[in-house]
mmCIF file of C-alpha atoms in Angstrom:
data_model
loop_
_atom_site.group_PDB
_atom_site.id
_atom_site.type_symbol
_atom_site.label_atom_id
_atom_site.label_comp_id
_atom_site.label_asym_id
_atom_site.label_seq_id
_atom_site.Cartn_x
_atom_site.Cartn_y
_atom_site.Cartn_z
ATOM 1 C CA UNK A 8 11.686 133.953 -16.480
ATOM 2 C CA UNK A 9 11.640 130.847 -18.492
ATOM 3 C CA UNK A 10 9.668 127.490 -18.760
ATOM 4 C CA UNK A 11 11.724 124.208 -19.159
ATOM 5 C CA UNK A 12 10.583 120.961 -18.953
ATOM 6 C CA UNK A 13 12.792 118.441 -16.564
ATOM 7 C CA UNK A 14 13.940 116.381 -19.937
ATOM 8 C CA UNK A 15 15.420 119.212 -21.963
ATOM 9 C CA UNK A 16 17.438 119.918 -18.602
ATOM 10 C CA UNK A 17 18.522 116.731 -17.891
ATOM 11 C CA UNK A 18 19.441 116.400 -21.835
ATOM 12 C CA UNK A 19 21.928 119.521 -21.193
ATOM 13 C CA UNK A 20 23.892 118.324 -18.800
ATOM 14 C CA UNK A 21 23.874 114.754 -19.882
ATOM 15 C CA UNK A 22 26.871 113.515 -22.316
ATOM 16 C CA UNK A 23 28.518 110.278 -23.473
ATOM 17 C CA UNK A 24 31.808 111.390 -24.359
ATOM 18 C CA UNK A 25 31.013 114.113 -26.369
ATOM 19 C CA UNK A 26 27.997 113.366 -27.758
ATOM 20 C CA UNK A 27 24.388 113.596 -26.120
ATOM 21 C CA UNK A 28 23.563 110.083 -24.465
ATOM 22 C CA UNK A 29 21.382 109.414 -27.363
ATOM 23 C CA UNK A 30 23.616 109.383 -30.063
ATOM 24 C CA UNK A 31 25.932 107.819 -28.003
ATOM 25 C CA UNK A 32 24.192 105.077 -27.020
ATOM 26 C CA UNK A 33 23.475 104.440 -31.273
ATOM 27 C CA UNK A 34 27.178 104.748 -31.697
ATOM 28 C CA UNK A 35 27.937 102.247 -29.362
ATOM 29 C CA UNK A 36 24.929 100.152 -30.483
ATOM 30 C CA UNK A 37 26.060 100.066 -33.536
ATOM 31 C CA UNK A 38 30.096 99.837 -32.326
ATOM 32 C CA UNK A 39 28.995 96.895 -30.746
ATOM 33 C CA UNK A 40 26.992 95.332 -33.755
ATOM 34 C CA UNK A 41 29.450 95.481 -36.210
ATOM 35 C CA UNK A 42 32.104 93.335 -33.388
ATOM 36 C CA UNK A 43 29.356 90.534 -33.000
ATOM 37 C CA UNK A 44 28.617 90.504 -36.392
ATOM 38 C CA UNK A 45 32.359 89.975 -37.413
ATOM 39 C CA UNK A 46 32.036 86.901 -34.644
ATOM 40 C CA UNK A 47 29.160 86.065 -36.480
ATOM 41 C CA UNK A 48 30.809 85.588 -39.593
ATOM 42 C CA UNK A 49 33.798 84.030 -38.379
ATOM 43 C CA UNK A 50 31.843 81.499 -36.601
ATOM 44 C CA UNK A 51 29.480 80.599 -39.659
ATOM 45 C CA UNK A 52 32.686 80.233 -41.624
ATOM 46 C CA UNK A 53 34.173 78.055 -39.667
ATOM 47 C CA UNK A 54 31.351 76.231 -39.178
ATOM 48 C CA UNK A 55 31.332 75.824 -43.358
ATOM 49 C CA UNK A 56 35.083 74.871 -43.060
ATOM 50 C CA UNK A 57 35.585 73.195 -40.141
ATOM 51 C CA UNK A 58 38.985 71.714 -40.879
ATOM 52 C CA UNK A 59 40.455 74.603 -42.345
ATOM 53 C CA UNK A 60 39.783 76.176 -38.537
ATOM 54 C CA UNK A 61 40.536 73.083 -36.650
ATOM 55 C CA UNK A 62 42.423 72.787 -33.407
ATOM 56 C CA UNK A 63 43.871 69.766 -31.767
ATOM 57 C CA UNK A 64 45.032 69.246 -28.251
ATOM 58 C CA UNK A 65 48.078 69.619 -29.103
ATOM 59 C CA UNK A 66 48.058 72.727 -30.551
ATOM 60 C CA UNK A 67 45.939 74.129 -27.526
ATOM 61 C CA UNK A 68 47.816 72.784 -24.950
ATOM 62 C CA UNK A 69 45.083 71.082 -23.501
ATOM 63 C CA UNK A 70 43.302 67.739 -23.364
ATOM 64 C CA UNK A 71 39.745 69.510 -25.157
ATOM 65 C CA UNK A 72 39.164 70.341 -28.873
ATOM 66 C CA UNK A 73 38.325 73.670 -29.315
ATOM 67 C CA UNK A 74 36.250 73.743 -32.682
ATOM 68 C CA UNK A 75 34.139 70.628 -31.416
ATOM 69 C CA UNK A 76 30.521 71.104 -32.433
ATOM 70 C CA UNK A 77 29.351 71.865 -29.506
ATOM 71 C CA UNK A 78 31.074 74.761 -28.870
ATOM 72 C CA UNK A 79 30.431 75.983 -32.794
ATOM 73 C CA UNK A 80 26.638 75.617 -31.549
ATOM 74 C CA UNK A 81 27.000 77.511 -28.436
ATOM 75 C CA UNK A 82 29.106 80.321 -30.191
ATOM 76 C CA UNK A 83 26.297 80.744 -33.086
ATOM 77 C CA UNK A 84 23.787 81.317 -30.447
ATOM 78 C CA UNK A 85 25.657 83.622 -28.661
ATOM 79 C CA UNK A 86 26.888 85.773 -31.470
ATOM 80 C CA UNK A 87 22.905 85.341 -32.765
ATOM 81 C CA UNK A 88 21.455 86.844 -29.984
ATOM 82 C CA UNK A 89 24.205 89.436 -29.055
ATOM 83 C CA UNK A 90 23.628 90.650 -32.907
ATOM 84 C CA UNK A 91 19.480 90.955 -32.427
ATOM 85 C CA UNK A 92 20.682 92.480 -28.820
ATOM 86 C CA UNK A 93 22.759 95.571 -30.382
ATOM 87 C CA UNK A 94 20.313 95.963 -32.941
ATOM 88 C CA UNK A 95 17.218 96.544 -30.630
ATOM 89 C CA UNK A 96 19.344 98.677 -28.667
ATOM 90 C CA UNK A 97 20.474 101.076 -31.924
ATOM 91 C CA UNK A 98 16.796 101.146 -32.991
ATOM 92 C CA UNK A 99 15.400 101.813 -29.696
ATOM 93 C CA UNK A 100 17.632 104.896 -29.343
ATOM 94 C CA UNK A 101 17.021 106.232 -32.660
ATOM 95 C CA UNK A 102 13.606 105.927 -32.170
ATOM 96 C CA UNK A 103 13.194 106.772 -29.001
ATOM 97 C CA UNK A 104 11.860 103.778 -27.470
ATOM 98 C CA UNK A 105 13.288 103.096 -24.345
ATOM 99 C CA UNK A 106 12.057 99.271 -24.137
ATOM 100 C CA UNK A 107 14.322 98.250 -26.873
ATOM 101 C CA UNK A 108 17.407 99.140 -24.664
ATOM 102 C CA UNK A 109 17.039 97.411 -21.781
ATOM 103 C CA UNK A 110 18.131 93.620 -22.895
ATOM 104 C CA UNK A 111 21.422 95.477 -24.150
ATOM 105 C CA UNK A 112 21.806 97.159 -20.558
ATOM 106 C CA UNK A 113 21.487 93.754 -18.951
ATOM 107 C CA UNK A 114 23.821 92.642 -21.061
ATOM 108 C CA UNK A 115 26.280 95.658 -20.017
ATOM 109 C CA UNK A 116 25.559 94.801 -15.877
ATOM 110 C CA UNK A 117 26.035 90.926 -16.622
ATOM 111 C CA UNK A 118 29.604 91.873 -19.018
ATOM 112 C CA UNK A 119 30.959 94.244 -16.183
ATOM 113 C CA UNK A 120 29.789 91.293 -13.426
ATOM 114 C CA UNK A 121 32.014 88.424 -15.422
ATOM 115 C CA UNK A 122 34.699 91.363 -15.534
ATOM 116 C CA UNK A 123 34.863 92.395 -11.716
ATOM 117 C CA UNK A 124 34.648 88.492 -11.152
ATOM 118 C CA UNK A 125 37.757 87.818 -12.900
ATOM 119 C CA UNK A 126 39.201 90.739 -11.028
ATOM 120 C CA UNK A 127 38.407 89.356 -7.858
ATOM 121 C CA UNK A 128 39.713 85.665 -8.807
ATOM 122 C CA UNK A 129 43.122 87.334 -9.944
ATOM 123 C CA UNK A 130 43.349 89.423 -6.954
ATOM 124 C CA UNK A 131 42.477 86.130 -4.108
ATOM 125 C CA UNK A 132 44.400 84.135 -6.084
ATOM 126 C CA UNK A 133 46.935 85.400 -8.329
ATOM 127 C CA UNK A 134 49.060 82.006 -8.641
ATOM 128 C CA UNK A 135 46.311 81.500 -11.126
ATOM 129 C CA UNK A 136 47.332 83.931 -13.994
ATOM 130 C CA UNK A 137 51.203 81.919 -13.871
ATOM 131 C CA UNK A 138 48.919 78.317 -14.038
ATOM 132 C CA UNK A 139 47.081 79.856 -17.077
ATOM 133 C CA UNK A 140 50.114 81.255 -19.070
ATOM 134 C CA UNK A 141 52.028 77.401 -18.361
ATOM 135 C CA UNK A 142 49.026 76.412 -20.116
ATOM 136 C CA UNK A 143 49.120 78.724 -23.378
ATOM 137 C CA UNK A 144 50.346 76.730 -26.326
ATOM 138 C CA UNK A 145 54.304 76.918 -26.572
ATOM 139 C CA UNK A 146 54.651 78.910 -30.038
ATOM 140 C CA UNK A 147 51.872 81.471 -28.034
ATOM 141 C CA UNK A 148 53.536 85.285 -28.672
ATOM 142 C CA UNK A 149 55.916 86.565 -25.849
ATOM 143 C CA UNK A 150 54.868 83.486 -23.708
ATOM 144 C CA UNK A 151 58.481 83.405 -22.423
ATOM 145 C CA UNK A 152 58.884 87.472 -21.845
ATOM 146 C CA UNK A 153 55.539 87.095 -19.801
ATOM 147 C CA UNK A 154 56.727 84.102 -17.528
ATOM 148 C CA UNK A 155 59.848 86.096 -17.169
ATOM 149 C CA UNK A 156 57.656 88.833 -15.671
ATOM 150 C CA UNK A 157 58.087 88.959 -11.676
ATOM 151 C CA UNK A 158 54.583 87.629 -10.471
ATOM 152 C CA UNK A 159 53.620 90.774 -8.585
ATOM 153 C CA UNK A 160 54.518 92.871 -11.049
ATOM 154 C CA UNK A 161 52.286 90.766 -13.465
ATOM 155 C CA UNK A 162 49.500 90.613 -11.131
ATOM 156 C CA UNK A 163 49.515 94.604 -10.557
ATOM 157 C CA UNK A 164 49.942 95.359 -14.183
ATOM 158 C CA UNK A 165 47.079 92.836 -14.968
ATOM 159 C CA UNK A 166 44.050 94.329 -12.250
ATOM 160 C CA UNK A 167 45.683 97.434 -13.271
ATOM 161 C CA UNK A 168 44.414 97.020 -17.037
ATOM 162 C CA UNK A 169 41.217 95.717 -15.637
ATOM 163 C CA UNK A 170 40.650 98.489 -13.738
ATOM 164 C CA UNK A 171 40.609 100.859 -16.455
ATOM 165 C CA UNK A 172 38.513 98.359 -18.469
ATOM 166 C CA UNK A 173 36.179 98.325 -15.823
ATOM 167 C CA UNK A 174 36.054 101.878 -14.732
ATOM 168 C CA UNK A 175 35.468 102.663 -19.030
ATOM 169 C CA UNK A 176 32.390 99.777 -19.233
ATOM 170 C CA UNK A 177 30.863 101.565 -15.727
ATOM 171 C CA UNK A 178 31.030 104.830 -17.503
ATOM 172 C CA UNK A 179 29.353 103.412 -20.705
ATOM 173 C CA UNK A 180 26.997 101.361 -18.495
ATOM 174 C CA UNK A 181 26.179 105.058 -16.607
ATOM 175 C CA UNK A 182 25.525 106.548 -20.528
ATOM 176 C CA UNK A 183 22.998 104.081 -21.805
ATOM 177 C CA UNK A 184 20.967 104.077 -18.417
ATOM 178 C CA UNK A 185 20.937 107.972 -18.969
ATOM 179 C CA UNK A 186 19.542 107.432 -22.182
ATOM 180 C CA UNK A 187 17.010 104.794 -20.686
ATOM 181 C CA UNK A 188 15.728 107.388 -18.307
ATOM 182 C CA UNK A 189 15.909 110.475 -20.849
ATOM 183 C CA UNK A 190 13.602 108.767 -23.420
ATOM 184 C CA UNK A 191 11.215 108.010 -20.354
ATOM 185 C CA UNK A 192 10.663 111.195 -19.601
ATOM 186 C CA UNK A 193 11.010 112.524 -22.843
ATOM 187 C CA UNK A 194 8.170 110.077 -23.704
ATOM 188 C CA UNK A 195 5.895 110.809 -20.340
ATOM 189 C CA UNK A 196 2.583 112.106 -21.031
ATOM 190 C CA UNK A 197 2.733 114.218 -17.835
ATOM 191 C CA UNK A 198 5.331 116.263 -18.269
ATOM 192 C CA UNK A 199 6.315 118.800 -15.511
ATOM 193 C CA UNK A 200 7.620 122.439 -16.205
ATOM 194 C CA UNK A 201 9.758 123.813 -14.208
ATOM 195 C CA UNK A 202 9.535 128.071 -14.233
ATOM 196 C CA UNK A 203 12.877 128.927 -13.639
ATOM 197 C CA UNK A 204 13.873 132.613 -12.664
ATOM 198 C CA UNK A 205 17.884 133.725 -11.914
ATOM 199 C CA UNK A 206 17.358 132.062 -8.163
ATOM 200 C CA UNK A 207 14.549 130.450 -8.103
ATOM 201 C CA UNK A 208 12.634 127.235 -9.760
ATOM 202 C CA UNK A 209 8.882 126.615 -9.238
ATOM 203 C CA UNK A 210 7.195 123.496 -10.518
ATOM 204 C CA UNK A 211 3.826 124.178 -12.256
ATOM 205 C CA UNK A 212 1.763 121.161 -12.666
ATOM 206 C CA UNK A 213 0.488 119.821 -16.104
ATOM 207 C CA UNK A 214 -1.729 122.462 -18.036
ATOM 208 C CA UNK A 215 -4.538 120.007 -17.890
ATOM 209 C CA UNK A 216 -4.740 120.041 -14.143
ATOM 210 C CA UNK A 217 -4.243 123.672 -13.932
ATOM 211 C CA UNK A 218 -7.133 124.127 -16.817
ATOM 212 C CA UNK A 219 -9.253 121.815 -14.714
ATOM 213 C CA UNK A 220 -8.909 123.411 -11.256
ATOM 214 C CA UNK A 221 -9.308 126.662 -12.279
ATOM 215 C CA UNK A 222 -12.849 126.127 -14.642
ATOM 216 C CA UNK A 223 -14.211 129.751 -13.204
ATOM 217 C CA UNK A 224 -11.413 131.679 -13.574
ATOM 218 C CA UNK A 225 -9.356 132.480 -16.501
ATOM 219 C CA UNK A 226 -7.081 129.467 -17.630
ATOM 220 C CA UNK A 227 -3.488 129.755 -17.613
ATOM 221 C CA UNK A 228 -1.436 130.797 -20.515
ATOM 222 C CA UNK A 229 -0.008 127.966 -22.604
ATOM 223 C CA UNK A 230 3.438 126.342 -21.342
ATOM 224 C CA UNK A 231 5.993 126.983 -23.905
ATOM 225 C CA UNK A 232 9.109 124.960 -23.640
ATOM 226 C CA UNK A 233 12.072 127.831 -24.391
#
């Protein structure tokens, strides 16, 4: 027989790829850092240059300016907070502090919400992805191959890639709550132990309780984790 406490079991059988969800979620804290810092960068140089990365109409196809200030404010912001986001969420799991991670797995729910929301507009209205390719600039790459495309086809391939985009950001989404609740219980102060024998599993409560309850009789032997 053999005492184990519930978190070293759950860490066992819990992976992110292959890695344990702990160093996963750091490696995608950090994955995800370094991609809104890059933003961040772009952004801040474009907002030092702003008419070496300026748009016109005409060039978009469209009767809006891209690079207005406005949306050079709005995309500092973002990039800003997304950074301070992936950071709290690469310290909290390398520290062990499950609080840090939860603005980052908002973020995750609200990315994969925006996500399945394009997939339903595409799939109730799919004359929607031939509007928005008429509307791509006319030197855009392989414009003409795409329009060429039958519009079924297009519209299968297209929730076909989001699919797998989506099904990938649930699994990721499924790794960094596991980490959430791992560092919980990890962190509890009132651990349980679970005595576990080739078919059976009995939960013992905290040694405390057990030293407690049993002040006349001989305590309990200490709970080693194996």
């Amino acid at each position: 027989m053999k005492m184990v406490a519930p978190w070293t079991r759950f860490c066992s059988n819990s992976r992110c790829l292959c890695c344990h969800v702990g160093t996963g979620t750091i490696l995608l804290g950090v994955w995800y850092l370094i991609l809104n810092a890059v933003v961040l960068l772009i952004v801040l140089s474009a907002l030092a240059d702003p008419d070496h990365y300026h748009f016109s109409s005409s060039e978009l196809g469209g009767d809006f300016e891209f690079m207005d200030d406005a949306n050079m404010c709005i995309a500092t912001a973002i990039s800003v907070l997304m950074t301070l986001i992936c950071a709290m969420a690469t310290y909290g799991a390398y520290k062990q502090r499950a609080a840090w991670i939860i603005p980052f797995f908002c973020y995750q729910i609200f990315d994969f919400a925006l996500n399945t929301l394009v997939a339903v507009t595409i799939l109730v209205s799919p004359n929607s992805i031939q509007e928005y390719i008429r509307q791509l600039p006319p030197d855009f790459p392989y414009k003409d191959d795409i329009m060429s495309v039958n519009p079924t086809c297009l519209v299968l391939i297209i929730l076909l890639f989001i699919s797998i985009i989506l099904a990938f950001k649930g699994y990721l989404i499924s790794c960094v709550w596991n980490c959430y609740q791992y560092i919980n219980g990890r962190n509890s102060s009132d651990v349980l132990v679970y005595v576990t024998s080739n078919d059976t599993t009995v939960l013992l409560p905290p040694y405390d309780d057990a030293t407690v309850n049993s002040a006349t009789k001989e305590p309990p032997p200490l709970y080693v984790s194996a």
